[in-house]
């Protein structure tokens, strides 16, 4: 964690800290690592997302033809 600057208020220190956390995407990383996910489950979820994306793409192509 960064140190407090000279003559810096606590509010600005907290604001700077929050901005830094958001920029580094720390909260999402913590949530992702909170529970162990088996590799097979990761693959299954990725496969399902890819199927959904492809289905949407096919539907959009079908609509554009008409």
XYZ file of C-alpha atoms in Angstrom:
66
model
C 0.000 0.000 0.000
C 1.129 3.508 -0.709
C 2.159 5.887 2.012
C 0.276 8.994 2.919
C 1.548 12.104 1.189
C 2.560 15.105 3.222
C -0.493 17.209 4.172
C -2.863 14.659 2.585
C -6.242 14.185 4.220
C -7.593 10.776 5.094
C -10.437 11.184 2.571
C -8.054 11.814 -0.303
C -5.913 8.875 0.810
C -8.964 6.594 0.734
C -10.024 8.030 -2.637
C -6.562 7.358 -4.053
C -6.609 3.825 -2.645
C -10.035 3.069 -4.173
C -8.947 4.431 -7.536
C -5.849 2.234 -7.438
C -7.905 -0.858 -6.554
C -10.319 -0.190 -9.423
C -7.517 0.384 -11.894
C -5.771 -2.859 -11.004
C -9.080 -4.789 -11.013
C -8.192 -6.200 -7.598
C -11.751 -6.908 -6.441
C -12.578 -9.068 -9.461
C -9.357 -10.998 -8.934
C -10.248 -11.621 -5.284
C -13.754 -12.797 -6.212
C -12.331 -15.088 -8.889
C -9.881 -16.686 -6.436
C -12.382 -16.970 -3.597
C -13.388 -20.540 -4.505
C -11.467 -23.219 -6.335
C -12.974 -24.127 -9.701
C -12.008 -27.445 -11.209
C -10.363 -27.243 -14.648
C -13.099 -29.440 -16.127
C -15.724 -26.980 -14.856
C -13.791 -24.062 -16.357
C -13.713 -25.847 -19.718
C -17.427 -26.636 -19.534
C -18.332 -23.015 -18.765
C -16.065 -21.762 -21.554
C -17.642 -24.244 -23.977
C -21.166 -23.163 -22.991
C -20.263 -19.496 -23.470
C -18.772 -20.265 -26.898
C -21.924 -22.158 -27.918
C -24.111 -19.265 -26.814
C -21.927 -16.762 -28.683
C -21.996 -18.868 -31.875
C -25.762 -19.322 -31.659
C -26.192 -15.544 -31.375
C -23.840 -14.985 -34.315
C -25.776 -17.449 -36.463
C -29.069 -15.785 -35.509
C -27.674 -12.345 -36.420
C -26.436 -13.650 -39.782
C -29.854 -15.152 -40.460
C -31.543 -11.809 -39.733
C -29.146 -9.882 -41.990
C -29.989 -12.069 -44.988
C -33.540 -10.769 -45.139
